[in-house]
């Protein structure tokens, strides 16, 4: 018997680790495919170089004449590296990246004068056919065009033989059709707000840059095995499959030695990352079998987001070379851990200070506390929006499913800082006596660096945790584009810092308080107001769900429910005030995400119905037939005694029939619900129906299939099993 499963297993058993080309030292090859500072100095005129630098650092516009020079230099650089094509590289609202390659090559219509061409206009702006990208109704109006525009803050890079130019993607009427545009606007909002606040502490601060260090988790499955599972190929996760007898119970995979085939994949991937200027640093096994993690050195947020998007693409491509299918899905396998993408986030000044890192003087610690407490307040005020920013059909499997982290947003700060906040809460209202000030500065604020030095608490169950000198937004899904979470986080903190500045200034101007008194006073109020968001306990426990409810925190376990916060009055007002998104852009995204949710569940439903009916049932019937033959034979030999002798077989035959019936009945019911859902008139109603009415059948159908997997002869089972997917290396 040679089903696709056994062919795949055979293919896999013959695999050898794929050799990896040895490259020069990382420090030498780093960024060699990036149009970085070094390349720019070499290929640009001083004037053009200055224009790019100033665009990067101060957001100044680059005029057309200079754009021509820059394009020329970029082209020369690219041609010197064997590049033939260029593309505007952007991030439409599909969550992935998009590119349309054009050759540099041009010729006149009669074929004479062939030449490699690339001018300022091609660099700065393109008009891709936007009609097949999601737009949430933005372009339903009379004007259907969209265009991409160069983002000079993220350097161009070469991938393969293509020069990729990071761009934004906007409609003809100026609305953002991508993930990058709102992110850039949010980053500029927080720059402005945080710089204003940082000036309380140091007049020289001119710019604040939010930083992001993501940690990408993923699974590797042999490509032949993956190809034998239609559910993995079409939905990115296994829709059925009995859990393996061995899973992650022994915890022998985490940080264990990395299998050679995988290690070679990682080395190859890291080489690619180095060439592309993605500063990857750590690699290790994760908790689940065949699960791994990759993390870089943190970078400016826009660049880090681009790098993560690029990385996800590169991971899949390098995977092909090593016969691995890379699973970025949040929950590819039932019964073992899913994957996340922790977003480590902080803010850095152009004077070289990490604003979430305590310093050496009381004043710098007050600065730390200011940004620390304002972040907590922002998360408290906009916890639902934070939850919405990480909502997706695939992430629903992690959040609120008793697996890190819960659907409730809370902030973990550790014992030591909890103590510091408690002490600050006692600050006198209004003017402080000199003794009080000294005491605060020496004994509370002054001691923070010491308490943080031995602050080793780590609470893995918290969705938003302070980890020494940064916050870690852990609830982000492994397949997500970080831009969505980062746009939200940077926006809410920007808004909060703006409000804080107004409050402090008013205390200084109207109440005549000194700057530090005013800051202490406002922070004290914030500490009092925001206690409900702080949680240090076990985030997975039922007790926390109850407690959180009492505290008034939201707990949306499904995407359609969670997403609603995106279009709340507060959210709209927030984004509009900061100039991050207008209400059309917000509503469009809401619509697109609902539609994406619906489509994902719809596809899963179809695939599950297909596998259950066309793989599982026929296999079950085949096996049942051999049992029937067996019973018939027993009857022939033993006559009327056969019933006793064939008792087990007969009950198996019946059991198989009952599961077949279970599958058929429930697939029919699910299909009915799908039809009903499809006929609903709004995206909201459809998503709700898919969530509440269609999805519940998945577990029921799966249960019957998985039972059959246990009953049916292993030799006959056509679908590659969990133990094979998870333990073949
Ligand atoms: P883990 O959370 O797995 O213990 P670390 O805390 O060492 O790992 O760091 C995780 C990530 O945090 C890394 O990608 C690192 O670059 C990033 N990181 C460290 N400092 C900052 C910062 N100031 N801003 C943003 N990210 C940071
Ligand atoms: Mg981490």
XYZ file of C-alpha atoms and ligand atoms in Angstrom:
757
model
C 0.000 0.000 0.000
C 1.547 3.245 -1.023
C -0.509 6.189 0.021
C 0.874 9.686 -0.201
C 1.562 9.422 3.530
C 3.942 6.504 3.159
C 5.585 7.971 0.108
C 6.188 11.141 2.092
C 7.613 9.218 5.017
C 9.938 7.383 2.704
C 11.091 10.590 1.031
C 11.715 12.135 4.406
C 13.694 9.223 5.778
C 16.234 9.652 2.996
C 16.925 13.326 3.706
C 20.403 14.532 4.524
C 21.230 17.946 5.953
C 21.624 20.404 3.076
C 25.110 21.931 2.867
C 25.323 25.618 3.622
C 27.627 27.889 1.716
C 30.261 29.331 4.026
C 30.297 33.087 3.864
C 32.679 35.593 5.355
C 32.371 36.743 8.975
C 28.973 38.187 9.810
C 30.435 41.596 10.555
C 31.866 41.631 7.037
C 28.817 40.472 5.085
C 26.257 42.361 7.178
C 24.129 44.615 4.991
C 26.067 43.943 1.799
C 22.774 43.704 -0.128
C 21.446 46.891 1.403
C 21.739 50.361 -0.051
C 23.097 51.477 3.288
C 25.294 54.309 4.376
C 28.414 52.726 2.954
C 26.832 52.024 -0.448
C 25.295 55.487 -0.543
C 28.607 57.183 0.120
C 30.126 55.197 -2.687
C 27.371 55.570 -5.288
C 25.717 58.913 -4.542
C 26.894 62.455 -5.113
C 27.457 64.311 -1.832
C 24.356 66.380 -2.498
C 22.160 63.332 -3.142
C 23.625 61.570 -0.119
C 22.785 64.544 2.092
C 19.236 64.646 0.782
C 18.634 61.007 1.736
C 20.220 61.476 5.165
C 18.090 64.488 5.872
C 14.948 62.645 4.716
C 15.792 59.790 7.061
C 16.665 61.930 10.043
C 14.325 64.870 9.726
C 11.644 63.662 7.330
C 12.469 66.353 4.764
C 11.216 65.974 1.200
C 13.540 64.953 -1.605
C 13.064 67.015 -4.753
C 12.688 65.413 -8.167
C 16.040 66.481 -9.528
C 17.845 64.855 -6.606
C 15.598 61.805 -6.838
C 16.982 61.315 -10.339
C 20.517 61.351 -9.010
C 19.642 58.980 -6.200
C 17.944 56.591 -8.615
C 21.002 56.684 -10.841
C 23.305 55.809 -7.952
C 20.983 53.103 -6.735
C 20.825 51.593 -10.200
C 24.621 51.611 -10.586
C 24.981 49.920 -7.230
C 22.336 47.314 -8.095
C 23.780 46.604 -11.553
C 27.216 46.124 -9.989
C 25.615 43.284 -8.034
C 23.990 41.570 -10.980
C 20.496 42.940 -10.403
C 18.137 42.978 -13.378
C 14.812 44.117 -11.963
C 13.408 46.566 -9.466
C 10.205 46.554 -7.491
C 8.295 48.744 -5.109
C 8.002 46.541 -2.056
C 4.956 47.226 0.108
C 2.676 45.791 2.746
C -0.945 45.739 1.646
C -3.690 44.913 4.104
C -3.357 41.208 3.417
C -0.741 41.137 6.187
C 1.992 39.956 3.832
C 4.262 41.797 1.407
C 3.667 42.573 -2.240
C 5.980 43.201 -5.154
C 5.707 43.623 -8.895
C 9.013 43.345 -10.689
C 9.979 45.562 -13.609
C 13.165 45.116 -15.587
C 15.679 47.961 -15.738
C 15.957 46.959 -19.350
C 14.383 49.240 -21.894
C 14.543 49.607 -25.628
C 12.882 51.689 -28.294
C 9.949 50.097 -30.108
C 12.090 48.935 -33.030
C 14.494 47.168 -30.693
C 17.329 49.636 -31.056
C 19.140 51.340 -28.181
C 18.732 48.663 -25.499
C 19.655 50.192 -22.158
C 19.280 49.743 -18.356
C 17.140 52.570 -17.098
C 15.895 53.659 -13.695
C 14.998 57.288 -12.991
C 13.752 59.370 -10.115
C 10.132 58.951 -11.120
C 10.409 55.143 -11.003
C 12.094 55.370 -7.631
C 9.672 57.783 -6.043
C 6.291 56.663 -7.287
C 4.576 53.763 -9.038
C 1.027 52.912 -9.849
C 0.456 49.208 -9.333
C -2.929 47.820 -10.270
C -4.453 48.285 -6.866
C -7.800 46.719 -7.602
C -6.922 43.269 -6.328
C -5.691 44.369 -2.917
C -8.119 44.662 -0.023
C -9.281 48.233 0.474
C -12.348 47.922 2.689
C -14.424 50.129 0.450
C -11.911 52.978 0.257
C -11.641 52.697 -3.496
C -15.243 51.810 -4.245
C -15.715 55.412 -5.140
C -15.111 56.899 -8.561
C -11.344 56.783 -8.250
C -9.921 53.286 -8.233
C -6.240 54.014 -8.593
C -3.642 53.488 -5.916
C 0.022 54.297 -5.862
C 3.161 53.343 -4.033
C 5.606 55.962 -2.801
C 9.207 55.566 -1.681
C 9.891 55.401 2.066
C 13.499 56.600 2.324
C 13.622 55.733 6.049
C 13.847 52.045 5.185
C 16.798 51.393 2.884
C 16.420 49.656 -0.469
C 17.771 46.125 -0.610
C 18.533 43.413 -3.106
C 16.724 40.132 -2.886
C 17.697 37.575 -5.476
C 18.250 39.664 -8.597
C 15.699 42.317 -7.710
C 16.211 45.737 -6.219
C 13.425 46.166 -3.626
C 12.364 49.668 -2.676
C 10.277 49.870 0.496
C 7.201 51.988 -0.181
C 3.907 53.057 1.269
C 0.725 52.191 -0.606
C -2.043 54.786 -0.705
C -5.198 55.425 -2.670
C -5.400 58.207 -5.187
C -7.359 60.206 -2.648
C -4.600 59.774 -0.083
C -6.028 57.085 2.181
C -3.583 54.478 3.398
C -4.099 51.084 1.773
C -1.276 49.456 3.668
C 0.177 48.771 7.096
C 3.205 50.997 6.748
C 1.518 54.371 6.287
C -0.360 54.427 9.610
C 2.736 53.063 11.321
C 4.897 55.892 9.994
C 2.281 58.392 11.129
C 2.092 56.805 14.594
C 5.873 56.847 14.886
C 5.944 60.495 14.046
C 3.171 61.186 16.583
C 5.053 59.475 19.377
C 8.279 61.163 18.352
C 6.633 64.530 18.783
C 4.825 63.715 22.039
C 7.739 61.901 23.666
C 10.249 64.558 22.651
C 8.127 67.216 24.323
C 8.013 65.206 27.532
C 11.684 64.210 27.366
C 12.527 67.928 27.239
C 11.372 68.228 30.855
C 14.477 66.266 31.687
C 16.915 67.255 28.990
C 16.473 70.314 26.797
C 18.815 68.840 24.183
C 16.499 66.031 23.132
C 15.282 66.657 19.594
C 13.993 63.291 18.550
C 12.574 60.151 20.136
C 12.697 56.911 18.191
C 10.522 53.982 19.225
C 12.455 50.719 19.084
C 11.252 47.220 18.345
C 12.865 43.834 18.809
C 10.592 40.990 17.737
C 11.040 37.333 18.567
C 9.763 35.122 15.776
C 8.531 31.644 16.684
C 7.858 29.035 14.009
C 7.539 25.337 13.292
C 9.458 23.357 10.718
C 7.855 20.353 9.056
C 9.466 18.295 6.333
C 8.048 19.565 3.054
C 7.035 16.107 1.831
C 5.138 15.443 5.040
C 3.527 18.858 4.922
C 2.501 18.294 1.305
C 0.735 15.116 2.358
C -1.585 17.150 4.591
C -4.060 19.249 2.606
C -5.092 21.089 5.765
C -1.525 22.256 6.460
C -1.044 23.321 2.877
C -4.314 25.193 2.561
C -4.892 26.612 6.037
C -1.463 26.549 7.670
C -2.686 24.339 10.484
C -3.799 20.775 11.075
C -7.589 20.653 11.245
C -7.515 17.119 12.515
C -5.065 14.545 13.777
C -4.971 12.661 17.035
C -2.420 14.052 19.437
C 0.841 12.186 19.550
C 1.453 9.875 22.521
C 4.582 11.919 23.090
C 4.134 15.654 22.885
C 5.955 18.297 24.860
C 5.397 16.631 28.264
C 9.032 15.830 28.816
C 10.053 19.387 27.970
C 13.040 17.891 26.257
C 12.876 20.120 23.197
C 13.136 23.584 24.772
C 16.667 24.944 24.405
C 17.738 21.394 23.521
C 20.430 20.669 20.982
C 19.327 21.741 17.523
C 18.999 18.885 14.969
C 21.566 19.167 12.149
C 19.074 19.575 9.319
C 17.436 22.390 11.227
C 20.721 23.949 12.222
C 21.773 24.090 8.580
C 18.465 25.731 7.736
C 19.055 28.287 10.467
C 22.606 29.010 9.328
C 21.472 29.461 5.763
C 18.653 31.722 6.902
C 20.997 33.748 9.076
C 23.368 34.238 6.170
C 20.514 35.586 4.065
C 19.473 37.838 6.937
C 22.996 39.174 7.284
C 23.178 40.078 3.591
C 19.812 41.813 3.909
C 20.925 43.731 6.977
C 18.504 41.972 9.339
C 20.563 41.804 12.547
C 19.488 38.353 13.760
C 21.214 37.277 16.898
C 19.641 34.388 18.750
C 18.267 31.027 17.668
C 16.968 28.185 19.762
C 14.498 25.361 20.108
C 11.136 26.353 21.535
C 8.806 24.435 23.843
C 6.928 22.298 21.318
C 8.617 19.598 19.257
C 9.878 21.009 15.935
C 9.251 24.558 17.178
C 12.017 27.169 17.012
C 12.678 30.847 17.580
C 14.725 33.542 15.918
C 15.361 37.016 17.354
C 17.315 40.023 16.144
C 18.988 42.950 17.805
C 16.309 45.604 18.174
C 16.023 48.438 15.656
C 14.041 51.553 14.896
C 10.432 50.370 14.678
C 9.666 51.002 10.997
C 12.819 49.216 9.945
C 12.211 46.385 12.403
C 8.701 45.904 11.021
C 10.007 45.821 7.446
C 12.684 43.388 8.497
C 10.197 41.078 10.124
C 7.933 41.117 7.068
C 10.901 40.436 4.842
C 12.154 37.752 7.191
C 8.901 35.802 7.045
C 9.226 35.693 3.281
C 12.906 34.749 3.403
C 12.203 32.021 5.968
C 9.805 30.280 3.598
C 12.152 30.596 0.642
C 15.180 29.273 2.512
C 12.909 26.529 3.859
C 12.359 25.295 0.320
C 16.099 24.799 -0.155
C 16.143 22.602 2.946
C 12.924 20.730 2.212
C 11.157 22.334 5.107
C 7.731 23.873 5.148
C 7.896 26.778 7.595
C 4.736 27.107 9.647
C 4.129 30.644 10.827
C 0.585 29.851 11.999
C -0.178 30.585 15.659
C -1.479 27.092 16.313
C -0.503 24.491 13.734
C -0.987 21.561 16.116
C -3.536 20.825 18.768
C -2.162 19.797 22.133
C 1.255 21.457 21.881
C 2.214 25.110 22.296
C 1.442 27.592 19.580
C 3.684 30.330 18.227
C 3.842 33.992 19.075
C 5.915 36.984 18.176
C 6.889 38.936 21.269
C 7.242 42.610 20.426
C 9.882 44.159 22.682
C 9.349 47.866 22.639
C 10.963 50.970 24.043
C 11.795 54.572 23.120
C 15.259 56.012 22.539
C 16.316 59.650 22.384
C 18.748 61.145 19.902
C 20.932 61.825 22.938
C 21.369 58.074 23.356
C 19.025 57.438 26.256
C 16.594 54.504 26.498
C 13.577 56.187 28.086
C 12.450 52.939 29.699
C 15.788 52.359 31.334
C 16.499 53.843 34.759
C 19.571 56.067 34.852
C 22.232 57.122 37.308
C 20.716 60.317 38.681
C 17.386 60.889 40.458
C 16.303 63.104 37.571
C 16.932 60.430 34.969
C 15.014 57.995 37.124
C 12.118 60.367 37.324
C 12.295 60.431 33.552
C 12.188 56.645 33.486
C 9.176 56.615 35.838
C 7.414 59.196 33.714
C 7.600 57.102 30.558
C 7.019 53.879 32.449
C 3.858 55.077 34.207
C 2.517 56.837 31.134
C 2.838 53.609 29.176
C 0.914 51.758 31.858
C -1.775 54.418 31.805
C -2.022 54.230 28.010
C -2.446 50.461 28.094
C -5.002 50.782 30.870
C -7.053 53.295 28.950
C -6.869 51.486 25.645
C -6.658 47.852 26.722
C -9.464 46.855 24.370
C -7.751 48.513 21.445
C -4.549 46.664 22.305
C -6.486 43.400 22.319
C -8.032 44.328 18.974
C -4.610 45.038 17.496
C -3.581 41.413 17.846
C -6.878 39.780 16.926
C -6.937 37.259 14.097
C -8.611 33.939 13.372
C -5.326 32.140 13.932
C -4.331 34.024 17.088
C -7.699 33.153 18.656
C -6.301 29.676 19.183
C -3.723 31.041 21.597
C -5.414 33.949 23.330
C -7.902 32.838 25.871
C -7.282 29.202 25.184
C -5.284 28.597 28.317
C -2.094 29.235 26.534
C 0.199 32.216 26.711
C -1.035 34.844 26.954
C -4.696 35.297 27.875
C -7.219 37.410 25.969
C -7.224 39.813 28.910
C -4.711 42.607 28.528
C -2.823 43.345 31.740
C 0.583 44.736 32.616
C 3.235 42.918 34.633
C 5.882 45.096 36.263
C 7.509 42.868 38.879
C 7.638 43.032 42.644
C 10.272 45.744 42.929
C 8.568 48.270 40.725
C 5.234 47.479 42.338
C 6.856 48.595 45.586
C 8.207 51.759 44.012
C 4.766 52.665 42.701
C 3.227 52.020 46.097
C 5.683 54.458 47.666
C 5.075 57.077 45.018
C 1.388 56.806 45.635
C 1.965 58.395 49.020
C 3.365 61.608 47.535
C 1.832 64.727 49.060
C -0.675 66.564 46.933
C 0.535 69.954 45.751
C 3.835 71.477 46.867
C 6.396 69.193 48.454
C 8.600 70.166 51.360
C 12.357 70.118 50.678
C 12.651 67.102 53.001
C 9.947 65.239 51.117
C 11.651 65.936 47.835
C 15.024 64.777 49.073
C 13.496 61.670 50.531
C 11.671 60.857 47.301
C 14.720 61.406 45.209
C 17.126 59.521 47.405
C 15.027 56.728 48.781
C 12.431 55.990 46.152
C 13.466 57.223 42.760
C 17.160 57.059 43.534
C 17.020 53.376 44.356
C 15.365 52.210 41.158
C 18.532 51.197 39.311
C 19.523 48.968 42.202
C 16.124 47.338 42.527
C 16.016 46.720 38.809
C 19.448 45.165 38.740
C 18.160 42.196 40.658
C 14.711 42.330 39.185
C 14.792 38.926 37.653
C 11.056 38.244 37.845
C 9.725 36.874 34.695
C 6.076 36.156 34.307
C 5.549 34.230 31.121
C 1.770 34.435 31.408
C 1.559 38.213 31.061
C 0.557 39.675 27.706
C 2.400 42.945 28.363
C 5.356 42.732 30.673
C 8.081 45.114 31.734
C 11.398 43.315 31.371
C 14.047 45.580 32.821
C 14.441 48.229 30.141
C 11.567 47.613 27.719
C 8.006 46.427 27.578
C 7.310 43.139 25.914
C 3.984 42.839 24.083
C 3.716 39.088 24.072
C 0.249 38.562 22.729
C 1.209 39.371 19.129
C 0.691 36.377 16.858
C 3.532 34.660 15.029
C 2.014 35.279 11.592
C 1.048 38.886 12.271
C 2.535 41.935 10.653
C 3.997 43.764 13.681
C 2.882 47.059 12.145
C -0.666 46.691 13.424
C 0.306 46.170 17.053
C 3.049 48.788 16.809
C 0.768 51.408 15.271
C -1.614 50.909 18.160
C 0.950 50.854 20.944
C 2.825 53.894 19.676
C -0.412 55.790 19.108
C -1.840 55.176 22.548
C 1.412 56.108 24.257
C 1.727 59.210 22.058
C -1.756 60.317 23.033
C -1.077 59.617 26.689
C 2.178 61.595 26.672
C 0.426 64.499 25.006
C -2.241 64.512 27.710
C 0.385 64.191 30.408
C 2.249 67.226 29.113
C -0.919 69.312 29.192
C -1.613 68.253 32.775
C 1.916 68.909 33.999
C 2.115 72.283 32.278
C -1.160 73.309 33.777
C 0.027 72.440 37.295
C 3.171 74.456 36.691
C 1.394 77.459 35.207
C -1.807 77.541 37.230
C -0.739 76.088 40.581
C 2.802 77.401 40.553
C 4.337 73.979 41.210
C 7.926 73.222 40.340
C 8.379 70.927 37.362
C 9.353 67.861 39.377
C 6.567 68.461 41.918
C 4.064 68.682 39.117
C 5.367 65.471 37.568
C 5.269 63.635 40.897
C 1.731 64.828 41.470
C 0.413 63.697 38.123
C 2.212 60.374 38.313
C 0.700 59.775 41.723
C -2.779 60.242 40.265
C -1.975 57.880 37.416
C -0.782 55.197 39.796
C -4.048 55.445 41.692
C -6.168 55.366 38.555
C -4.539 52.516 36.723
C -4.192 49.820 39.360
C -6.749 47.634 37.627
C -4.418 46.945 34.709
C -1.514 45.727 36.858
C -1.439 42.002 37.457
C 1.406 39.925 38.763
C -0.261 36.518 39.127
C -0.961 33.567 36.872
C -2.571 34.920 33.729
C -3.849 31.486 32.688
C -5.868 30.869 35.826
C -9.638 30.962 36.078
C -9.283 33.082 39.177
C -7.730 35.811 37.031
C -10.642 35.743 34.602
C -12.999 36.356 37.505
C -10.805 39.003 39.046
C -10.323 40.780 35.729
C -14.054 40.904 35.214
C -14.470 42.540 38.598
C -11.821 45.066 37.626
C -13.733 45.889 34.473
C -11.095 44.588 32.070
C -12.262 43.191 28.770
C -11.899 39.514 27.923
C -12.736 39.017 24.264
C -11.940 35.488 23.257
C -12.828 35.738 19.627
C -11.760 38.047 16.840
C -15.191 39.393 15.811
C -15.778 40.487 19.410
C -12.280 41.824 19.927
C -12.218 43.814 16.699
C -15.158 46.007 17.660
C -12.851 48.151 19.789
C -11.118 49.264 16.598
C -14.129 51.302 15.589
C -15.115 52.552 19.023
C -15.592 56.294 19.440
C -12.436 56.525 21.553
C -10.333 54.658 19.004
C -11.569 56.772 16.110
C -10.966 59.957 18.068
C -7.497 58.806 19.084
C -6.316 57.972 15.578
C -7.913 61.037 14.095
C -6.421 63.393 16.676
C -2.936 62.035 16.107
C -3.319 62.021 12.336
C -2.609 58.298 12.249
C -5.813 57.280 10.472
C -9.003 59.060 9.594
C -12.311 57.348 10.217
C -12.484 56.045 6.640
C -9.130 54.346 7.058
C -10.109 52.898 10.437
C -13.439 51.590 9.203
C -11.822 50.117 6.114
C -9.401 48.154 8.238
C -12.170 46.902 10.478
C -14.091 45.714 7.445
C -11.048 44.038 5.909
C -10.170 42.225 9.101
C -13.715 40.961 9.537
C -13.711 39.733 5.952
C -10.368 38.071 6.417
C -11.680 36.336 9.512
C -14.735 35.099 7.667
C -12.691 33.863 4.725
C -10.266 31.998 6.927
C -13.008 30.168 8.802
C -14.836 29.546 5.557
C -11.753 27.961 3.975
C -11.081 25.896 7.086
C -14.666 24.667 7.038
C -14.433 23.647 3.403
C -11.085 21.936 3.798
C -12.226 20.112 6.904
C -15.419 18.940 5.197
C -13.393 17.755 2.240
C -10.791 15.850 4.257
C -13.353 14.322 6.567
C -15.515 13.093 3.700
C -12.908 12.294 1.071
C -10.004 11.010 3.123
C -11.261 9.903 6.492
C -14.564 8.269 5.581
C -13.270 6.255 2.593
C -10.374 5.008 4.709
C -12.695 4.110 7.537
C -14.973 2.219 5.145
C -12.021 0.312 3.686
C -10.973 -0.788 7.098
C -14.549 -1.557 8.052
C -14.797 -3.773 4.973
C -11.827 -5.835 6.063
C -13.538 -6.254 9.405
C -16.735 -7.301 7.653
C -14.807 -9.850 5.589
C -13.306 -11.131 8.768
C -16.704 -11.471 10.451
C -18.133 -13.208 7.389
C -15.262 -15.676 7.473
C -15.766 -16.337 11.141
C -19.432 -16.975 10.479
C -18.537 -19.471 7.778
C -16.221 -21.387 10.064
C -18.043 -21.161 13.374
C -21.664 -20.988 12.303
C -24.002 -19.792 14.999
C -21.189 -19.378 17.548
C -19.622 -16.635 15.395
C -21.339 -13.798 17.217
C -19.452 -14.504 20.395
C -16.158 -14.956 18.604
C -16.606 -11.886 16.367
C -17.942 -9.722 19.195
C -15.091 -7.177 19.190
C -15.030 -6.921 15.418
C -18.767 -6.346 15.283
C -18.621 -3.636 17.883
C -15.755 -2.015 15.968
C -17.800 -2.127 12.780
C -20.629 -0.405 14.616
C -18.356 2.136 16.205
C -16.870 3.028 12.845
C -20.349 3.452 11.421
C -21.354 5.752 14.222
C -18.341 7.999 13.598
C -19.004 8.012 9.866
C -22.524 9.065 10.620
C -21.225 11.698 13.026
C -18.966 13.130 10.356
C -21.593 13.162 7.631
C -24.277 14.656 9.786
C -22.086 17.408 11.163
C -20.463 18.277 7.854
C -23.991 18.723 6.493
C -25.006 20.891 9.412
C -21.833 22.943 9.100
C -22.440 23.435 5.381
C -25.965 24.622 6.118
C -24.611 27.154 8.601
C -22.066 28.324 6.060
C -24.781 28.923 3.529
C -26.792 30.914 6.036
C -23.746 32.934 7.026
C -22.897 33.686 3.402
C -26.338 35.160 2.896
C -25.950 37.679 5.700
C -25.599 41.236 4.562
C -22.850 42.832 6.632
C -19.245 41.827 7.249
C -19.920 42.051 10.975
C -22.861 39.637 10.887
C -20.995 37.229 8.659
C -17.954 37.123 10.897
C -20.178 36.616 13.939
C -22.019 33.788 12.237
C -18.821 32.083 11.137
C -17.496 32.398 14.641
C -20.581 31.368 16.599
C -22.362 29.006 14.204
C -19.843 27.493 11.797
C -16.646 27.163 13.808
C -18.150 25.090 16.654
C -18.593 22.209 14.199
C -14.847 22.000 13.652
C -14.235 20.397 17.020
C -17.174 18.014 16.702
C -16.096 16.799 13.261
C -12.495 16.593 14.347
C -13.419 14.482 17.341
C -15.034 11.836 15.108
C -12.104 11.856 12.695
C -9.532 11.599 15.466
C -11.413 8.679 17.037
C -11.369 6.919 13.686
C -7.634 7.521 13.437
C -7.267 5.495 16.617
C -9.507 2.691 15.357
C -8.308 2.275 11.793
C -5.342 0.125 10.820
C -2.255 2.389 10.785
C -1.212 0.966 7.418
C -4.412 2.230 5.839
C -4.509 5.720 7.344
C -3.805 8.172 4.539
C -3.117 11.332 6.532
C 0.328 11.826 7.970
C 0.058 11.536 11.725
C 1.021 13.980 14.459
C 3.926 11.880 15.674
C 5.322 11.900 12.149
C 4.794 15.614 11.575
C 6.228 16.583 14.928
C 9.080 14.181 15.427
C 10.557 13.693 11.975
C 13.637 15.845 11.625
P 13.830 37.047 26.054
O 12.623 37.913 26.127
O 13.616 35.873 25.117
O 14.345 36.664 27.370
P 15.632 39.316 25.709
O 14.873 39.945 26.797
O 17.093 39.157 25.881
O 15.006 37.893 25.337
O 15.429 40.155 24.392
C 14.436 39.902 23.515
C 14.399 40.955 22.451
O 14.296 42.244 23.055
C 15.606 41.029 21.527
O 15.138 41.007 20.193
C 16.218 42.353 21.861
O 16.830 42.935 20.748
C 15.000 43.147 22.286
N 15.330 44.386 23.026
C 16.277 44.591 23.963
N 16.298 45.890 24.346
C 15.339 46.527 23.634
C 14.869 47.881 23.539
N 15.404 48.854 24.268
N 13.877 48.155 22.672
C 13.337 47.184 21.924
N 13.725 45.922 21.968
C 14.713 45.572 22.790
Mg 10.868 37.515 25.133
